[in-house]
Short mmCIF file of N, CA and C in Angstrom, two decimals:
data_model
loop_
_atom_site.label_atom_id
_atom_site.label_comp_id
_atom_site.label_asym_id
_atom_site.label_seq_id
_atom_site.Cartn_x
_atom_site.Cartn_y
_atom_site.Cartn_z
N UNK A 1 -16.57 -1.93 4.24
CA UNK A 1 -16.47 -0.68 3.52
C UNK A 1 -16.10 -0.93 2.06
N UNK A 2 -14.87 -1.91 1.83
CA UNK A 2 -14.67 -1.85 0.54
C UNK A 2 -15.93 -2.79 -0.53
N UNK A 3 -16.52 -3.71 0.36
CA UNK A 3 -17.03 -4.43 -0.46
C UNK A 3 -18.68 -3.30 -1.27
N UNK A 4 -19.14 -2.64 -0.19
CA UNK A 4 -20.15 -1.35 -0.07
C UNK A 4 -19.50 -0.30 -1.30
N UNK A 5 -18.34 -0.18 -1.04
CA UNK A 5 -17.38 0.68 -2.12
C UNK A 5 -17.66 0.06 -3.71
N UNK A 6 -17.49 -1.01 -3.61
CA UNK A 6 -17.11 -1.91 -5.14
C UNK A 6 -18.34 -3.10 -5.44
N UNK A 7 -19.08 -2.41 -4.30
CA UNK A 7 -20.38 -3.39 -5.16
C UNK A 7 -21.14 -3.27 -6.68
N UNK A 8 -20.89 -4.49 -7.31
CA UNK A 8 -21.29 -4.05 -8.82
C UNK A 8 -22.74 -3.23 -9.34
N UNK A 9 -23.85 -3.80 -8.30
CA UNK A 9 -25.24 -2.93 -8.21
C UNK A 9 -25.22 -1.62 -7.45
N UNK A 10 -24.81 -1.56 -6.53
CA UNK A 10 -25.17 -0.32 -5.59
C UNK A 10 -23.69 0.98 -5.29
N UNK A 11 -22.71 -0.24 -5.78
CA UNK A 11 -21.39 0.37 -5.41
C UNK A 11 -20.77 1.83 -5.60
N UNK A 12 -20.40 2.66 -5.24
CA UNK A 12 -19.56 4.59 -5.48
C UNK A 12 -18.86 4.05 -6.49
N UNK A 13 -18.05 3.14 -6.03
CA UNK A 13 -16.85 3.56 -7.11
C UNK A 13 -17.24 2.27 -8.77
N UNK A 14 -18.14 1.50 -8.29
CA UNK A 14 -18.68 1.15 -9.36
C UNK A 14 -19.40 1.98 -10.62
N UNK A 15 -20.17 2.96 -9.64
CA UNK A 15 -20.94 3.98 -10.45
C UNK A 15 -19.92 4.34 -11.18
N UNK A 16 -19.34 5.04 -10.51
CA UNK A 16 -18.04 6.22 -11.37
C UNK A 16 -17.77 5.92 -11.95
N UNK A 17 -16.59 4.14 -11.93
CA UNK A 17 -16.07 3.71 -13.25
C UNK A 17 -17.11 3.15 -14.45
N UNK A 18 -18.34 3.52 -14.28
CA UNK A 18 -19.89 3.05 -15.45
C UNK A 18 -19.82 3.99 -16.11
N UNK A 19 -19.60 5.55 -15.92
CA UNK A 19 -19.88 6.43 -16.39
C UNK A 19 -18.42 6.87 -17.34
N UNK A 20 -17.03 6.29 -17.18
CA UNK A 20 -16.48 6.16 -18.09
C UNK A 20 -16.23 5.21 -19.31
N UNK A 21 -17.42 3.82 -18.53
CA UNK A 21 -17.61 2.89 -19.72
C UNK A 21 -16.86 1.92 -18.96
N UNK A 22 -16.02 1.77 -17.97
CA UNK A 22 -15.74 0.40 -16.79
C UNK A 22 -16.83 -0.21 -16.85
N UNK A 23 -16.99 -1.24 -17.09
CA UNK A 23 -18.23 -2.34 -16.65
C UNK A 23 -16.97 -3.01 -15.10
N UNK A 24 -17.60 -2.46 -13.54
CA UNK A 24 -16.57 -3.41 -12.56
C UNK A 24 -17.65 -4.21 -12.15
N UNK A 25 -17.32 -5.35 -12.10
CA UNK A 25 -17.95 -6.72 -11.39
C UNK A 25 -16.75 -7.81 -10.85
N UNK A 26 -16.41 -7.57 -9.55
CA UNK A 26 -15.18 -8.00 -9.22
C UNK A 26 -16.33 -9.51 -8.67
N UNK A 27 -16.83 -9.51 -8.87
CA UNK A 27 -16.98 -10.83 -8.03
C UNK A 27 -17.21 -12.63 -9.96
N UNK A 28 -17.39 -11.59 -11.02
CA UNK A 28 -17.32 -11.78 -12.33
C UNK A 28 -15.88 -11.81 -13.21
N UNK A 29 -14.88 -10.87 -12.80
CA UNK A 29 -13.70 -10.61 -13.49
C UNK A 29 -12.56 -10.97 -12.49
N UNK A 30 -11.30 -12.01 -12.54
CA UNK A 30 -10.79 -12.40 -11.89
C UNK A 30 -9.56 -10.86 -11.73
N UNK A 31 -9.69 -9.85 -12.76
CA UNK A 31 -8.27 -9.28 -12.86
C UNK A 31 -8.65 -8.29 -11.92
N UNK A 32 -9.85 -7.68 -12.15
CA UNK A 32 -10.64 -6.53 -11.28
C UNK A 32 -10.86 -7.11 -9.21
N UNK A 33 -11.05 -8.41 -9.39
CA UNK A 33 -11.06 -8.44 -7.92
C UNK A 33 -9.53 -8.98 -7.37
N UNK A 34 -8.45 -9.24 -8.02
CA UNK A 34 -7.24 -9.14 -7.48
C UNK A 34 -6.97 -7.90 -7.38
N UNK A 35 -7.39 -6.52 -8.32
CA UNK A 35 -6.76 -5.32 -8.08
C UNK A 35 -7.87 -4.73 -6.70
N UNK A 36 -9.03 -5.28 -6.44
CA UNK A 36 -9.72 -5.14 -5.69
C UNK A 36 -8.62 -5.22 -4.41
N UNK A 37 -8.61 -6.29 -4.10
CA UNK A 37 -7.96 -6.93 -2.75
C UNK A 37 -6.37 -6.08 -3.11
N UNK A 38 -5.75 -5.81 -4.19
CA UNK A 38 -4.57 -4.94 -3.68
C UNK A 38 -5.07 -3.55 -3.66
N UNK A 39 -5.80 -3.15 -3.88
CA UNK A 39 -6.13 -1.89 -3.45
C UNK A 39 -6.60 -1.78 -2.00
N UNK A 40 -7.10 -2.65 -1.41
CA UNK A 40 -7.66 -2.28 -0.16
C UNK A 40 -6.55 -2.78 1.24
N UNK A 41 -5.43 -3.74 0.58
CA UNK A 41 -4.19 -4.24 1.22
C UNK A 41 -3.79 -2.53 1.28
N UNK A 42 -2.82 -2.20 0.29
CA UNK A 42 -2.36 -0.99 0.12
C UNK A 42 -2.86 0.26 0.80
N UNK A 43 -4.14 0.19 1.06
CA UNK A 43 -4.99 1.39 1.90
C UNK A 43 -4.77 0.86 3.15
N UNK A 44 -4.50 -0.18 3.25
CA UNK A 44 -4.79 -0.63 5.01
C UNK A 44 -2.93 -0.13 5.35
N UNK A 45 -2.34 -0.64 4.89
CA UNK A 45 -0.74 -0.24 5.16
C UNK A 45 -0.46 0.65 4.82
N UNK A 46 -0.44 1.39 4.02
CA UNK A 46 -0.15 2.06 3.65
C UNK A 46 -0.01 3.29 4.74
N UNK A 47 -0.51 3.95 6.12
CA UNK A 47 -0.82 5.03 6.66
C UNK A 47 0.26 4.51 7.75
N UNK A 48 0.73 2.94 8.05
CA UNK A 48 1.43 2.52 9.06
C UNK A 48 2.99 2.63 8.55
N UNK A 49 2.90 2.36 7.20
CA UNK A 49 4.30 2.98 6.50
C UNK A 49 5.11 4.55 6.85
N UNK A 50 3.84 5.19 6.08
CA UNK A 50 3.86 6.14 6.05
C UNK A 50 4.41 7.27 7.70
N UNK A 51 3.59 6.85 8.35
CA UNK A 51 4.18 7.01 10.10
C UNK A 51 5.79 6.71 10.78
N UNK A 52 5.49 5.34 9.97
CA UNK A 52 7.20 4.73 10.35
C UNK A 52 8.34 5.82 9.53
N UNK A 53 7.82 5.71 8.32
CA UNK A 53 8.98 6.81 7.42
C UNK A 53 8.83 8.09 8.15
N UNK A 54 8.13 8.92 8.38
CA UNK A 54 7.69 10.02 8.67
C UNK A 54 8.87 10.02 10.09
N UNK A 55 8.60 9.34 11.30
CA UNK A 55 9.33 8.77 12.24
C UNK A 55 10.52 9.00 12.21
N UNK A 56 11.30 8.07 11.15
CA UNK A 56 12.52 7.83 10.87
C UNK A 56 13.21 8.83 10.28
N UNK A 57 12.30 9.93 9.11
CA UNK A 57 12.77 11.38 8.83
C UNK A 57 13.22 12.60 10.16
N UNK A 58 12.26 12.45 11.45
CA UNK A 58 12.34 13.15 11.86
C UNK A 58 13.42 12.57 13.16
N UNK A 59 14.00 11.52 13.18
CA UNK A 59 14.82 11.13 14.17
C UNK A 59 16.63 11.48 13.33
N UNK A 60 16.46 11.98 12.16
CA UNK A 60 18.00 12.19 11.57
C UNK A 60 18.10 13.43 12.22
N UNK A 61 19.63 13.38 12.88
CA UNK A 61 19.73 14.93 13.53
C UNK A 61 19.89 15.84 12.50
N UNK A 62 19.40 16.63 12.20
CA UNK A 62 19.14 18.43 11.82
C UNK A 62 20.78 18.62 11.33
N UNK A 63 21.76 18.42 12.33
CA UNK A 63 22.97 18.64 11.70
C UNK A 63 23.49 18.27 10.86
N UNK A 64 23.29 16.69 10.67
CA UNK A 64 23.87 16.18 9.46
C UNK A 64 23.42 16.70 8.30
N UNK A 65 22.12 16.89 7.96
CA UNK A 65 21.66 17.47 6.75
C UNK A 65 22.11 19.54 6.37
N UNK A 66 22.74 19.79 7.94
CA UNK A 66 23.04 21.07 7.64
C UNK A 66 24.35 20.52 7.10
N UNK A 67 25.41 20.19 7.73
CA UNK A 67 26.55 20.04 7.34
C UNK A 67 26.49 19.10 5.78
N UNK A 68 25.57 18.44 5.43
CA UNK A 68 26.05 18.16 3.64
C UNK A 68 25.59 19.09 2.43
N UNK A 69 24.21 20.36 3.51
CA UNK A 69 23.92 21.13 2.72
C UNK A 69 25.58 22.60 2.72
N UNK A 70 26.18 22.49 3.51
CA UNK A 70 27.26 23.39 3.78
C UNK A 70 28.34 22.95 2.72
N UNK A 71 28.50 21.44 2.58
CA UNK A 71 29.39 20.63 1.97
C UNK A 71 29.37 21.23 0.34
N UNK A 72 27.92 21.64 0.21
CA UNK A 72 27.77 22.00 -0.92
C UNK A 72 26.87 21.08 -1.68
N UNK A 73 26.09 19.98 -1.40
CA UNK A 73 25.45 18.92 -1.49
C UNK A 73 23.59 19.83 -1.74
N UNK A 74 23.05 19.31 -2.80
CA UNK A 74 22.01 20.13 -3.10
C UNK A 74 20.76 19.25 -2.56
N UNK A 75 19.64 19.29 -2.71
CA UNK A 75 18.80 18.49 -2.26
C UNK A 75 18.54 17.35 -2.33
N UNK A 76 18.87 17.00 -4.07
CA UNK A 76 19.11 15.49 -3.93
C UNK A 76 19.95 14.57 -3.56
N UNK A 77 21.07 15.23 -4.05
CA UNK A 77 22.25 15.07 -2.82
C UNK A 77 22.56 14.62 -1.73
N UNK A 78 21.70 15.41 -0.59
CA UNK A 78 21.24 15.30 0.44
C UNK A 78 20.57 14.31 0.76
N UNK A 79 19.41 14.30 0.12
CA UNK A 79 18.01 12.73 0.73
C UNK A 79 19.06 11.31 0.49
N UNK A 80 19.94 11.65 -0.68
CA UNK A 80 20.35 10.10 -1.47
C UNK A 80 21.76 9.59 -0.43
N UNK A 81 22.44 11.07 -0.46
CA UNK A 81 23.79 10.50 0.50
C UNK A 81 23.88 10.57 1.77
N UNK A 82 22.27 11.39 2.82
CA UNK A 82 22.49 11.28 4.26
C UNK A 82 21.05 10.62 4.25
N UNK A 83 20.35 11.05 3.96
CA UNK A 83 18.89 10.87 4.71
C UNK A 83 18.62 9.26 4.19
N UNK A 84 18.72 8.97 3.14
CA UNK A 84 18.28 7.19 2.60
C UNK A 84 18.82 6.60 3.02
N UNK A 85 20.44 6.33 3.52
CA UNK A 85 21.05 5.90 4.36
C UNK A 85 20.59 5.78 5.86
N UNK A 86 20.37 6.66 6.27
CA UNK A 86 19.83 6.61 7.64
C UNK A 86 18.45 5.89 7.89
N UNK A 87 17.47 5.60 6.95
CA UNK A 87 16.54 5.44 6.88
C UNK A 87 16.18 4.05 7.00
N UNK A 88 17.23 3.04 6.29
CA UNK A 88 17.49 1.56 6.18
C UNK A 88 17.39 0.90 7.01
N UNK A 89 17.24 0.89 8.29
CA UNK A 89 17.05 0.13 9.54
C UNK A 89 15.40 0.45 9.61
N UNK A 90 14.75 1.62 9.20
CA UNK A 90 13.50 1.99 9.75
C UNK A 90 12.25 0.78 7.75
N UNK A 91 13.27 1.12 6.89
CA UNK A 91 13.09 0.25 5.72
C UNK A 91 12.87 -1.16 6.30
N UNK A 92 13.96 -1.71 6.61
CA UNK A 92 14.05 -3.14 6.75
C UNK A 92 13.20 -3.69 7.14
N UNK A 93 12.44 -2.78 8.51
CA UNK A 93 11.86 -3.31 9.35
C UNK A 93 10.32 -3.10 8.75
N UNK A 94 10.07 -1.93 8.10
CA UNK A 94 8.60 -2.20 6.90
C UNK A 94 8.80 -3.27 6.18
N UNK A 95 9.95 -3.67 5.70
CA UNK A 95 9.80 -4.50 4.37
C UNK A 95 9.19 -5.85 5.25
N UNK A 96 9.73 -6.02 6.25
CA UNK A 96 9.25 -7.54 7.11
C UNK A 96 8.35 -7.27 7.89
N UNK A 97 7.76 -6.60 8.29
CA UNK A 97 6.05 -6.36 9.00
C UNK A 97 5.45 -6.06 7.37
N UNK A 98 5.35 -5.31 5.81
CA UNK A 98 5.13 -5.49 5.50
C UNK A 98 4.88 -7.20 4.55
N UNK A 99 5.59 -7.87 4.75
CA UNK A 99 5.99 -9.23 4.08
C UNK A 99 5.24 -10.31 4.48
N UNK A 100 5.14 -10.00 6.02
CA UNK A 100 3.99 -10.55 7.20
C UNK A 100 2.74 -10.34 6.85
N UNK A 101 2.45 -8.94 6.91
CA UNK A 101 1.45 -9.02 6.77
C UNK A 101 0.56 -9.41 5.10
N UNK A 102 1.37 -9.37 4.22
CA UNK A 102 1.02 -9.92 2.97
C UNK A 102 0.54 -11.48 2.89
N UNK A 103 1.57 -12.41 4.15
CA UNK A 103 1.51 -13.84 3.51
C UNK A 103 0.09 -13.74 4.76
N UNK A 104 -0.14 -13.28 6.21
CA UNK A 104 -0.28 -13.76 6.93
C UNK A 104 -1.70 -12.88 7.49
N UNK A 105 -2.37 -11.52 6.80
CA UNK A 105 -3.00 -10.91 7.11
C UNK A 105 -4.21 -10.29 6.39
N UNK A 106 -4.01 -11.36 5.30
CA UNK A 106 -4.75 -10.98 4.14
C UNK A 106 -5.94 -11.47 4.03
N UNK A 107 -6.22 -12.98 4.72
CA UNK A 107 -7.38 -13.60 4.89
C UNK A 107 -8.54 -12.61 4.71
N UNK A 108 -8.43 -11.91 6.03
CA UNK A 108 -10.07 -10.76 5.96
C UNK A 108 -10.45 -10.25 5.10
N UNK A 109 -9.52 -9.48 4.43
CA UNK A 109 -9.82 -8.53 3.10
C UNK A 109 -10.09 -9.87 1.47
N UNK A 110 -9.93 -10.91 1.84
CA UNK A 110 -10.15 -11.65 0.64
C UNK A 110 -11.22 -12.33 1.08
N UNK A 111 -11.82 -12.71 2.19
CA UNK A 111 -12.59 -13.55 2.51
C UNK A 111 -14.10 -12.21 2.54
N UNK A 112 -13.58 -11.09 3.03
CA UNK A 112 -14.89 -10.00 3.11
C UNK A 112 -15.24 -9.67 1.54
N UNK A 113 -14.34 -9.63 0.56
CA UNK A 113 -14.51 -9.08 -0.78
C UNK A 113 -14.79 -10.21 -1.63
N UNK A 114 -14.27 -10.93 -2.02
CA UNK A 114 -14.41 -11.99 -2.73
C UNK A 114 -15.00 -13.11 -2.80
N UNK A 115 -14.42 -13.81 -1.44
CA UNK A 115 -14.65 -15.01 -0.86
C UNK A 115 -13.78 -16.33 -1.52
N UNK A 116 -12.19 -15.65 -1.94
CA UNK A 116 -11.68 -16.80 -2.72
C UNK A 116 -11.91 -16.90 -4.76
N UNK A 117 -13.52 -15.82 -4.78
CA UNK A 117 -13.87 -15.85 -6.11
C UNK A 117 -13.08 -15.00 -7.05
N UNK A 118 -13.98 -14.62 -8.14
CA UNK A 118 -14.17 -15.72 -9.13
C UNK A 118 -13.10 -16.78 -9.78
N UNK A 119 -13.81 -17.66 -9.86
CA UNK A 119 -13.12 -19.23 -10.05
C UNK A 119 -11.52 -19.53 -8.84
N UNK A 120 -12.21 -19.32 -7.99
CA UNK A 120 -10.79 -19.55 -7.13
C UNK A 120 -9.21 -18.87 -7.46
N UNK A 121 -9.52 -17.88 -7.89
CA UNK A 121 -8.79 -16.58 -8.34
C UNK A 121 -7.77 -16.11 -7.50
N UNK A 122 -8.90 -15.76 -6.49
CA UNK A 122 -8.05 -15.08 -5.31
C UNK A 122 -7.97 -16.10 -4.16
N UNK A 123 -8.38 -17.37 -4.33
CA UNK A 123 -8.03 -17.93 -2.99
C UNK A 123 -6.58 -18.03 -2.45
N UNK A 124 -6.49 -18.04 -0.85
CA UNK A 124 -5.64 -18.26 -0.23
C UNK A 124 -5.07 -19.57 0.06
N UNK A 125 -3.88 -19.46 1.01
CA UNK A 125 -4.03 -21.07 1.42
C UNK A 125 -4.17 -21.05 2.94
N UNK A 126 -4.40 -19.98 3.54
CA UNK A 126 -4.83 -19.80 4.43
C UNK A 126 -6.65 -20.44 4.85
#
């Protein structure tokens, strides 16, 4: 999908960025196909994050956030002194499935887009 996405001849999002004067040729520009491969990292995790946080918002009991809004505690208040706190165990555990999957999951998306190019740019040591 992404490579179909960012193909320099035929590519959507190639077109688009032509028509503001982007010349993209990620398989030509070493800076454009690293933001390549973090853009399509970031889309792939990004929805598994997002679930986990989502998760972890809805497992804080209801009371605590009544009782700091009672305290007198305003919204920001609230997220910074009950809810972010609570959240840190459900954090930790993204930051190291995310960390994983950075050193250890990346092969596909660099080997489908790039192939390691241009000039051994993006290779792995995988």
């Amino acid at each position: 999908l992404w490579v179909f996405m960012f193909s320099p001849s035929l590519g959507v999002v190639s077109y688009a960025l032509g028509t503001f004067g982007i010349d993209w040729n990620h398989l030509l520009n070493s800076g454009q196909a690293m933001a390549l491969i973090v853009m399509a990292s970031v889309w792939k995790q990004i929805s598994y994050n997002f679930l986990f946080f989502l998760a972890g918002l809805q497992s804080i009991p209801k009371s605590l956030i009544e009782a700091a809004a009672i305290d007198g505690a305003g919204p920001w208040r609230r997220f910074w002194s009950v809810q972010f706190p609570l959240l840190s165990p459900t954090t930790f555990f993204l930051l190291v499935i995310n960390v994983v999957y950075a050193f250890f999951d990346t092969f596909a998306i660099v080997d489908a887009a790039t192939q390691g190019g241009p000039g051994k740019d993006t290779a792995i040591l995988v």
